Amino acid sequence: MRLIALLPLGVAQWLGRFMGRWIYRQGDSQRLYANTRINLELCFPEMPEAERDKLAKKSLENTGCSLAEMGVSWIWSPERVLKKVKSVVGEELIADELNNGRGILLIAPHLGNWEVMNLYLSRRYPVTAMYKPPRQKKFDELILKRRARLGSKMAPADTRGVRMLIKALRGGEIVGVLPDQEPDRDAGVFVPFFGQPALTMKLFPQLAAQTGVAVICGYAQRLDNGEGFELRFSRAEAGVNSKDVNEAAAAMNRSIERCVHECPAQYQWEYKRFHSREDGSDNPYRLPRR
């Protein structure tokens, strides 16, 4: 990571794309490729196979970029990273709420570079971000250290962390959550995501209903040729504050879908989003033995 941080952003991204192309060439023997192919087949069944294959390749290249960019976002000085933010769309949605003393729930999907967005917001506004502590304590300490230097407070995904989130929202702050990964079975509901039943976290909709704050979507889109990033913010879909957790979770997923459609190649399609099946059918990511 430190070696990559010595490189210009464009060169680091080139290395990331090279790694992604290598994974693509391995086909189903490489798990990341297989997961990506399966997700795209589930989510875009009407898309021609050649187009899906092209999207899979671009997605893996962007995943490589995300890994390479960790050296940039975690080790470069914040000022140097922020120079790579070339434009911001919709920031007035955030400023209007916070200037009136109201908190914001931020839907931050695994799209583009979420670390750059976290840095940008933390340098301008009070931010608390929820995260799931990794099993390795040393890696947990590294995450906390690197993200704390950006200025945001980190709330673990446990009871203590939830109290931190509620306090931050009632205090007129931004609370950022990456809500597009599977929760534990009892902490989620099955609602559609790209037409597929997906186990979706209940916590975010419950926070939205309990606090009544504005819900905003945000992500940092990667620009071409190492130019940098464009940050994009927009209001979430109607129903996201509903007290009906299924209705609210479905609205949250529709909000994520809308963002993904804006730059589908930059979404983390490599994640096993549909691992749990509502009907008890087989895990779609289980490949036949060779």
mmCIF file of C-alpha atoms in Angstrom:
data_model
loop_
_atom_site.group_PDB
_atom_site.id
_atom_site.type_symbol
_atom_site.label_atom_id
_atom_site.label_comp_id
_atom_site.label_asym_id
_atom_site.label_seq_id
_atom_site.Cartn_x
_atom_site.Cartn_y
_atom_site.Cartn_z
ATOM 1 C CA MET A 1 0.000 0.000 0.000
ATOM 2 C CA ARG A 2 2.814 2.418 0.841
ATOM 3 C CA LEU A 3 4.531 1.662 -2.466
ATOM 4 C CA ILE A 4 1.347 2.424 -4.393
ATOM 5 C CA ALA A 5 0.990 5.681 -2.451
ATOM 6 C CA LEU A 6 4.251 6.829 -4.049
ATOM 7 C CA LEU A 7 2.616 6.730 -7.483
ATOM 8 C CA PRO A 8 0.456 9.344 -9.214
ATOM 9 C CA LEU A 9 -3.251 8.516 -9.079
ATOM 10 C CA GLY A 10 -3.417 7.636 -12.776
ATOM 11 C CA VAL A 11 -0.544 5.145 -12.509
ATOM 12 C CA ALA A 12 -2.040 3.551 -9.374
ATOM 13 C CA GLN A 13 -5.349 3.154 -11.199
ATOM 14 C CA TRP A 14 -3.571 1.653 -14.222
ATOM 15 C CA LEU A 15 -2.064 -0.992 -11.950
ATOM 16 C CA GLY A 16 -5.499 -1.636 -10.471
ATOM 17 C CA ARG A 17 -7.032 -2.085 -13.915
ATOM 18 C CA PHE A 18 -4.209 -4.431 -14.885
ATOM 19 C CA MET A 19 -4.994 -6.558 -11.827
ATOM 20 C CA GLY A 20 -8.691 -6.527 -12.727
ATOM 21 C CA ARG A 21 -7.976 -7.643 -16.289
ATOM 22 C CA TRP A 22 -5.829 -10.496 -14.953
ATOM 23 C CA ILE A 23 -8.730 -11.665 -12.772
ATOM 24 C CA TYR A 24 -11.083 -11.411 -15.754
ATOM 25 C CA ARG A 25 -8.851 -13.627 -17.881
ATOM 26 C CA GLN A 26 -8.956 -16.396 -15.237
ATOM 27 C CA GLY A 27 -12.673 -16.895 -15.788
ATOM 28 C CA ASP A 28 -14.709 -18.907 -13.278
ATOM 29 C CA SER A 29 -11.539 -20.334 -11.750
ATOM 30 C CA GLN A 30 -11.173 -16.921 -10.089
ATOM 31 C CA ARG A 31 -13.860 -16.366 -7.468
ATOM 32 C CA LEU A 32 -14.188 -12.607 -8.003
ATOM 33 C CA TYR A 33 -14.879 -13.128 -11.690
ATOM 34 C CA ALA A 34 -17.405 -15.879 -10.989
ATOM 35 C CA ASN A 35 -19.276 -13.770 -8.424
ATOM 36 C CA THR A 36 -19.382 -10.818 -10.815
ATOM 37 C CA ARG A 37 -20.685 -12.921 -13.702
ATOM 38 C CA ILE A 38 -23.395 -14.496 -11.531
ATOM 39 C CA ASN A 39 -24.538 -11.157 -10.090
ATOM 40 C CA LEU A 40 -24.792 -9.560 -13.517
ATOM 41 C CA GLU A 41 -26.774 -12.535 -14.842
ATOM 42 C CA LEU A 42 -29.199 -12.211 -11.915
ATOM 43 C CA CYS A 43 -29.548 -8.429 -12.077
ATOM 44 C CA PHE A 44 -29.505 -7.881 -15.851
ATOM 45 C CA PRO A 45 -31.106 -10.992 -17.393
ATOM 46 C CA GLU A 46 -32.277 -9.035 -20.459
ATOM 47 C CA MET A 47 -28.820 -7.635 -21.213
ATOM 48 C CA PRO A 48 -27.055 -9.347 -24.148
ATOM 49 C CA GLU A 49 -24.370 -11.747 -22.953
ATOM 50 C CA ALA A 50 -21.587 -9.883 -24.760
ATOM 51 C CA GLU A 51 -22.612 -6.642 -23.060
ATOM 52 C CA ARG A 52 -22.712 -8.327 -19.642
ATOM 53 C CA ASP A 53 -19.260 -9.753 -20.257
ATOM 54 C CA LYS A 54 -17.938 -6.300 -21.132
ATOM 55 C CA LEU A 55 -19.511 -4.898 -17.958
ATOM 56 C CA ALA A 56 -17.937 -7.705 -15.892
ATOM 57 C CA LYS A 57 -14.503 -6.812 -17.244
ATOM 58 C CA LYS A 58 -14.993 -3.109 -16.504
ATOM 59 C CA SER A 59 -16.275 -3.917 -13.018
ATOM 60 C CA LEU A 60 -13.210 -6.005 -12.190
ATOM 61 C CA GLU A 61 -10.957 -3.238 -13.492
ATOM 62 C CA ASN A 62 -12.707 -0.753 -11.215
ATOM 63 C CA THR A 63 -12.437 -3.111 -8.256
ATOM 64 C CA GLY A 64 -8.701 -3.190 -8.909
ATOM 65 C CA CYS A 65 -8.735 0.604 -8.949
ATOM 66 C CA SER A 66 -10.520 0.682 -5.584
ATOM 67 C CA LEU A 67 -7.853 -1.541 -4.049
ATOM 68 C CA ALA A 68 -5.018 0.530 -5.517
ATOM 69 C CA GLU A 69 -6.666 3.759 -4.380
ATOM 70 C CA MET A 70 -6.506 2.650 -0.746
ATOM 71 C CA GLY A 71 -2.853 3.671 -0.843
ATOM 72 C CA VAL A 72 -3.974 7.094 -2.021
ATOM 73 C CA SER A 73 -6.911 7.717 0.317
ATOM 74 C CA TRP A 74 -5.256 6.227 3.423
ATOM 75 C CA ILE A 75 -1.675 7.467 3.057
ATOM 76 C CA TRP A 76 -1.685 10.646 0.970
ATOM 77 C CA SER A 77 -2.270 13.834 2.940
ATOM 78 C CA PRO A 78 -5.971 14.790 3.058
ATOM 79 C CA GLU A 79 -5.186 18.013 1.192
ATOM 80 C CA ARG A 80 -3.574 16.098 -1.661
ATOM 81 C CA VAL A 81 -6.501 13.690 -1.908
ATOM 82 C CA LEU A 82 -9.042 16.522 -1.936
ATOM 83 C CA LYS A 83 -7.308 18.125 -4.909
ATOM 84 C CA LYS A 84 -8.506 15.083 -6.849
ATOM 85 C CA VAL A 85 -12.163 15.983 -6.189
ATOM 86 C CA LYS A 86 -12.914 17.849 -9.406
ATOM 87 C CA SER A 87 -16.619 18.567 -8.969
ATOM 88 C CA VAL A 88 -19.488 18.041 -6.542
ATOM 89 C CA VAL A 89 -23.129 17.635 -7.570
ATOM 90 C CA GLY A 90 -25.955 18.111 -5.065
ATOM 91 C CA GLU A 91 -23.966 19.293 -2.041
ATOM 92 C CA GLU A 92 -26.648 21.911 -1.385
ATOM 93 C CA LEU A 93 -28.932 19.080 -0.225
ATOM 94 C CA ILE A 94 -26.520 18.402 2.618
ATOM 95 C CA ALA A 95 -25.771 22.025 3.462
ATOM 96 C CA ASP A 96 -29.461 22.976 3.613
ATOM 97 C CA GLU A 97 -30.284 20.260 6.149
ATOM 98 C CA LEU A 98 -27.255 20.787 8.383
ATOM 99 C CA ASN A 99 -27.549 24.582 8.328
ATOM 100 C CA ASN A 100 -31.036 24.160 9.772
ATOM 101 C CA GLY A 101 -29.804 21.873 12.534
ATOM 102 C CA ARG A 102 -31.178 18.684 11.025
ATOM 103 C CA GLY A 103 -29.236 15.454 10.772
ATOM 104 C CA ILE A 104 -28.764 13.401 7.613
ATOM 105 C CA LEU A 105 -28.710 9.668 6.981
ATOM 106 C CA LEU A 106 -26.351 9.022 4.091
ATOM 107 C CA ILE A 107 -26.782 5.967 1.877
ATOM 108 C CA ALA A 108 -23.213 5.228 0.765
ATOM 109 C CA PRO A 109 -23.226 2.158 -1.504
ATOM 110 C CA HIS A 110 -20.078 0.319 -2.538
ATOM 111 C CA LEU A 111 -19.868 2.448 -5.653
ATOM 112 C CA GLY A 112 -16.831 4.352 -6.893
ATOM 113 C CA ASN A 113 -14.526 5.392 -4.050
ATOM 114 C CA TRP A 114 -16.394 5.766 -0.748
ATOM 115 C CA GLU A 115 -13.189 6.650 1.150
ATOM 116 C CA VAL A 116 -12.749 9.838 -0.903
ATOM 117 C CA MET A 117 -16.357 10.838 -0.225
ATOM 118 C CA ASN A 118 -15.859 10.201 3.498
ATOM 119 C CA LEU A 119 -12.796 12.431 3.507
ATOM 120 C CA TYR A 120 -14.534 15.228 1.614
ATOM 121 C CA LEU A 121 -17.546 15.261 3.935
ATOM 122 C CA SER A 122 -15.503 14.895 7.125
ATOM 123 C CA ARG A 123 -13.434 17.950 6.246
ATOM 124 C CA ARG A 124 -16.584 20.074 5.950
ATOM 125 C CA TYR A 125 -19.232 18.581 8.216
ATOM 126 C CA PRO A 126 -19.547 16.460 11.375
ATOM 127 C CA VAL A 127 -19.671 12.830 10.225
ATOM 128 C CA THR A 128 -20.167 9.536 12.036
ATOM 129 C CA ALA A 129 -19.728 6.422 9.909
ATOM 130 C CA MET A 130 -20.897 2.941 10.830
ATOM 131 C CA TYR A 131 -18.546 0.068 10.104
ATOM 132 C CA LYS A 132 -18.388 -3.656 10.776
ATOM 133 C CA PRO A 133 -15.182 -4.430 12.694
ATOM 134 C CA PRO A 134 -13.107 -7.094 10.906
ATOM 135 C CA ARG A 135 -12.231 -10.283 12.745
ATOM 136 C CA GLN A 136 -8.520 -9.463 12.753
ATOM 137 C CA LYS A 137 -7.919 -6.953 15.544
ATOM 138 C CA LYS A 138 -4.814 -5.509 13.875
ATOM 139 C CA PHE A 139 -6.776 -4.738 10.715
ATOM 140 C CA ASP A 140 -9.530 -3.176 12.834
ATOM 141 C CA GLU A 141 -6.956 -0.898 14.451
ATOM 142 C CA LEU A 142 -5.589 0.033 11.023
ATOM 143 C CA ILE A 143 -9.050 0.969 9.727
ATOM 144 C CA LEU A 144 -9.797 3.090 12.789
ATOM 145 C CA LYS A 145 -6.429 4.819 12.600
ATOM 146 C CA ARG A 146 -6.619 5.607 8.892
ATOM 147 C CA ARG A 147 -10.226 6.759 8.903
ATOM 148 C CA ALA A 148 -9.946 8.714 12.142
ATOM 149 C CA ARG A 149 -7.256 10.890 10.576
ATOM 150 C CA LEU A 150 -9.843 11.943 8.021
ATOM 151 C CA GLY A 151 -11.937 13.499 10.776
ATOM 152 C CA SER A 152 -14.941 11.183 10.920
ATOM 153 C CA LYS A 153 -16.059 9.299 14.010
ATOM 154 C CA MET A 154 -16.390 5.535 13.612
ATOM 155 C CA ALA A 155 -19.342 3.660 15.128
ATOM 156 C CA PRO A 156 -19.095 -0.152 15.317
ATOM 157 C CA ALA A 157 -22.080 -2.181 14.134
ATOM 158 C CA ASP A 158 -23.229 -3.114 17.635
ATOM 159 C CA THR A 159 -25.503 -1.716 20.351
ATOM 160 C CA ARG A 160 -22.980 0.910 21.425
ATOM 161 C CA GLY A 161 -22.509 1.978 17.817
ATOM 162 C CA VAL A 162 -26.257 2.339 17.239
ATOM 163 C CA ARG A 163 -26.486 4.666 20.237
ATOM 164 C CA MET A 164 -23.684 6.736 18.698
ATOM 165 C CA LEU A 165 -25.607 6.968 15.423
ATOM 166 C CA ILE A 166 -28.855 8.091 17.056
ATOM 167 C CA LYS A 167 -27.021 10.699 19.119
ATOM 168 C CA ALA A 168 -25.260 12.018 16.013
ATOM 169 C CA LEU A 169 -28.492 12.269 14.021
ATOM 170 C CA ARG A 170 -30.303 14.082 16.823
ATOM 171 C CA GLY A 171 -27.296 16.373 17.122
ATOM 172 C CA GLY A 172 -27.637 17.494 13.514
ATOM 173 C CA GLU A 173 -24.765 15.467 12.058
ATOM 174 C CA ILE A 174 -24.265 13.210 9.039
ATOM 175 C CA VAL A 175 -24.432 9.476 9.654
ATOM 176 C CA GLY A 176 -22.988 7.409 6.817
ATOM 177 C CA VAL A 177 -23.857 3.754 6.296
ATOM 178 C CA LEU A 178 -22.851 1.297 3.553
ATOM 179 C CA PRO A 179 -26.161 -0.600 3.482
ATOM 180 C CA ASP A 180 -25.703 -2.907 0.497
ATOM 181 C CA GLN A 181 -24.182 -5.942 2.207
ATOM 182 C CA GLU A 182 -25.980 -8.865 3.809
ATOM 183 C CA PRO A 183 -26.731 -8.505 7.533
ATOM 184 C CA ASP A 184 -27.279 -11.405 9.896
ATOM 185 C CA ARG A 185 -30.526 -13.193 9.064
ATOM 186 C CA ASP A 186 -32.418 -11.810 12.065
ATOM 187 C CA ALA A 187 -31.199 -8.267 11.338
ATOM 188 C CA GLY A 188 -32.577 -8.125 7.813
ATOM 189 C CA VAL A 189 -35.624 -8.443 5.594
ATOM 190 C CA PHE A 190 -35.926 -9.790 2.061
ATOM 191 C CA VAL A 191 -36.834 -7.013 -0.381
ATOM 192 C CA PRO A 192 -36.078 -6.579 -4.096
ATOM 193 C CA PHE A 193 -32.673 -5.437 -5.318
ATOM 194 C CA PHE A 194 -32.386 -5.361 -9.099
ATOM 195 C CA GLY A 195 -35.401 -7.662 -9.216
ATOM 196 C CA GLN A 196 -33.904 -10.271 -6.882
ATOM 197 C CA PRO A 197 -34.959 -10.920 -3.258
ATOM 198 C CA ALA A 198 -32.020 -9.640 -1.224
ATOM 199 C CA LEU A 199 -31.474 -9.886 2.522
ATOM 200 C CA THR A 200 -31.311 -6.191 3.423
ATOM 201 C CA MET A 201 -30.436 -4.508 6.706
ATOM 202 C CA LYS A 202 -33.291 -3.288 8.915
ATOM 203 C CA LEU A 203 -31.139 -0.874 10.907
ATOM 204 C CA PHE A 204 -30.957 1.886 8.306
ATOM 205 C CA PRO A 205 -34.741 2.023 7.684
ATOM 206 C CA GLN A 206 -35.353 1.878 11.425
ATOM 207 C CA LEU A 207 -33.018 4.827 12.015
ATOM 208 C CA ALA A 208 -34.740 6.771 9.238
ATOM 209 C CA ALA A 209 -38.197 6.095 10.690
ATOM 210 C CA GLN A 210 -37.177 6.746 14.294
ATOM 211 C CA THR A 211 -35.412 10.059 13.657
ATOM 212 C CA GLY A 212 -37.303 11.387 10.631
ATOM 213 C CA VAL A 213 -34.136 12.933 9.198
ATOM 214 C CA ALA A 214 -33.480 13.499 5.509
ATOM 215 C CA VAL A 215 -32.010 10.525 3.662
ATOM 216 C CA ILE A 216 -29.410 11.361 1.017
ATOM 217 C CA CYS A 217 -27.509 9.091 -1.393
ATOM 218 C CA GLY A 218 -23.851 9.789 -2.078
ATOM 219 C CA TYR A 219 -20.870 8.354 -3.921
ATOM 220 C CA ALA A 220 -17.584 9.419 -5.525
ATOM 221 C CA GLN A 221 -17.513 8.539 -9.218
ATOM 222 C CA ARG A 222 -14.111 7.748 -10.682
ATOM 223 C CA LEU A 223 -13.250 9.962 -13.668
ATOM 224 C CA ASP A 224 -11.303 8.823 -16.720
ATOM 225 C CA ASN A 225 -7.540 8.968 -17.205
ATOM 226 C CA GLY A 226 -6.643 9.433 -13.541
ATOM 227 C CA GLU A 227 -8.252 12.867 -13.504
ATOM 228 C CA GLY A 228 -9.855 12.346 -10.108
ATOM 229 C CA PHE A 229 -13.413 12.042 -8.809
ATOM 230 C CA GLU A 230 -16.830 13.649 -9.045
ATOM 231 C CA LEU A 231 -18.968 13.503 -5.895
ATOM 232 C CA ARG A 232 -22.697 13.055 -6.465
ATOM 233 C CA PHE A 233 -25.460 13.548 -3.875
ATOM 234 C CA SER A 234 -29.207 13.081 -4.371
ATOM 235 C CA ARG A 235 -32.345 12.514 -2.317
ATOM 236 C CA ALA A 236 -33.357 8.943 -1.609
ATOM 237 C CA GLU A 237 -36.503 7.447 -3.101
ATOM 238 C CA ALA A 238 -39.889 8.123 -1.527
ATOM 239 C CA GLY A 239 -40.834 5.734 1.266
ATOM 240 C CA VAL A 240 -37.386 5.422 2.783
ATOM 241 C CA ASN A 241 -38.638 6.995 6.057
ATOM 242 C CA SER A 242 -41.666 4.685 6.242
ATOM 243 C CA LYS A 243 -42.381 3.002 9.558
ATOM 244 C CA ASP A 244 -43.047 -0.171 7.551
ATOM 245 C CA VAL A 245 -39.545 -1.637 7.529
ATOM 246 C CA ASN A 246 -40.139 -3.646 4.347
ATOM 247 C CA GLU A 247 -41.382 -0.599 2.457
ATOM 248 C CA ALA A 248 -38.486 1.516 3.723
ATOM 249 C CA ALA A 249 -35.858 -1.131 2.948
ATOM 250 C CA ALA A 250 -37.238 -1.543 -0.577
ATOM 251 C CA ALA A 251 -37.063 2.234 -1.089
ATOM 252 C CA MET A 252 -33.471 2.205 0.146
ATOM 253 C CA ASN A 253 -32.577 -0.499 -2.369
ATOM 254 C CA ARG A 254 -34.278 1.444 -5.179
ATOM 255 C CA SER A 255 -32.163 4.440 -4.195
ATOM 256 C CA ILE A 256 -29.000 2.346 -4.494
ATOM 257 C CA GLU A 257 -30.144 0.953 -7.850
ATOM 258 C CA ARG A 258 -30.606 4.482 -9.202
ATOM 259 C CA CYS A 259 -27.049 5.390 -8.209
ATOM 260 C CA VAL A 260 -25.644 2.180 -9.691
ATOM 261 C CA HIS A 261 -27.368 2.818 -13.027
ATOM 262 C CA GLU A 262 -25.412 6.091 -13.276
ATOM 263 C CA CYS A 263 -22.057 4.245 -13.374
ATOM 264 C CA PRO A 264 -22.718 0.472 -13.260
ATOM 265 C CA ALA A 265 -19.103 -0.532 -13.938
ATOM 266 C CA GLN A 266 -18.017 1.103 -10.671
ATOM 267 C CA TYR A 267 -20.323 -0.949 -8.439
ATOM 268 C CA GLN A 268 -18.895 -3.781 -6.344
ATOM 269 C CA TRP A 269 -20.503 -6.630 -8.285
ATOM 270 C CA GLU A 270 -17.907 -9.014 -6.838
ATOM 271 C CA TYR A 271 -19.774 -9.206 -3.514
ATOM 272 C CA LYS A 272 -22.099 -12.176 -2.849
ATOM 273 C CA ARG A 273 -25.174 -9.974 -2.447
ATOM 274 C CA PHE A 274 -27.681 -12.808 -2.963
ATOM 275 C CA HIS A 275 -25.978 -15.480 -0.873
ATOM 276 C CA SER A 276 -29.020 -15.921 1.394
ATOM 277 C CA ARG A 277 -32.145 -17.129 -0.408
ATOM 278 C CA GLU A 278 -35.606 -16.357 0.904
ATOM 279 C CA ASP A 279 -37.053 -19.556 -0.545
ATOM 280 C CA GLY A 280 -34.251 -21.747 0.785
ATOM 281 C CA SER A 281 -32.944 -22.495 -2.704
ATOM 282 C CA ASP A 282 -29.284 -23.185 -3.369
ATOM 283 C CA ASN A 283 -26.666 -20.506 -2.967
ATOM 284 C CA PRO A 284 -26.229 -19.170 -6.540
ATOM 285 C CA TYR A 285 -22.498 -18.663 -6.019
ATOM 286 C CA ARG A 286 -21.793 -22.342 -5.405
ATOM 287 C CA LEU A 287 -19.979 -23.462 -8.527
ATOM 288 C CA PRO A 288 -19.952 -27.128 -9.599
ATOM 289 C CA ARG A 289 -16.827 -29.062 -8.694
ATOM 290 C CA ARG A 290 -14.465 -29.703 -11.578
#
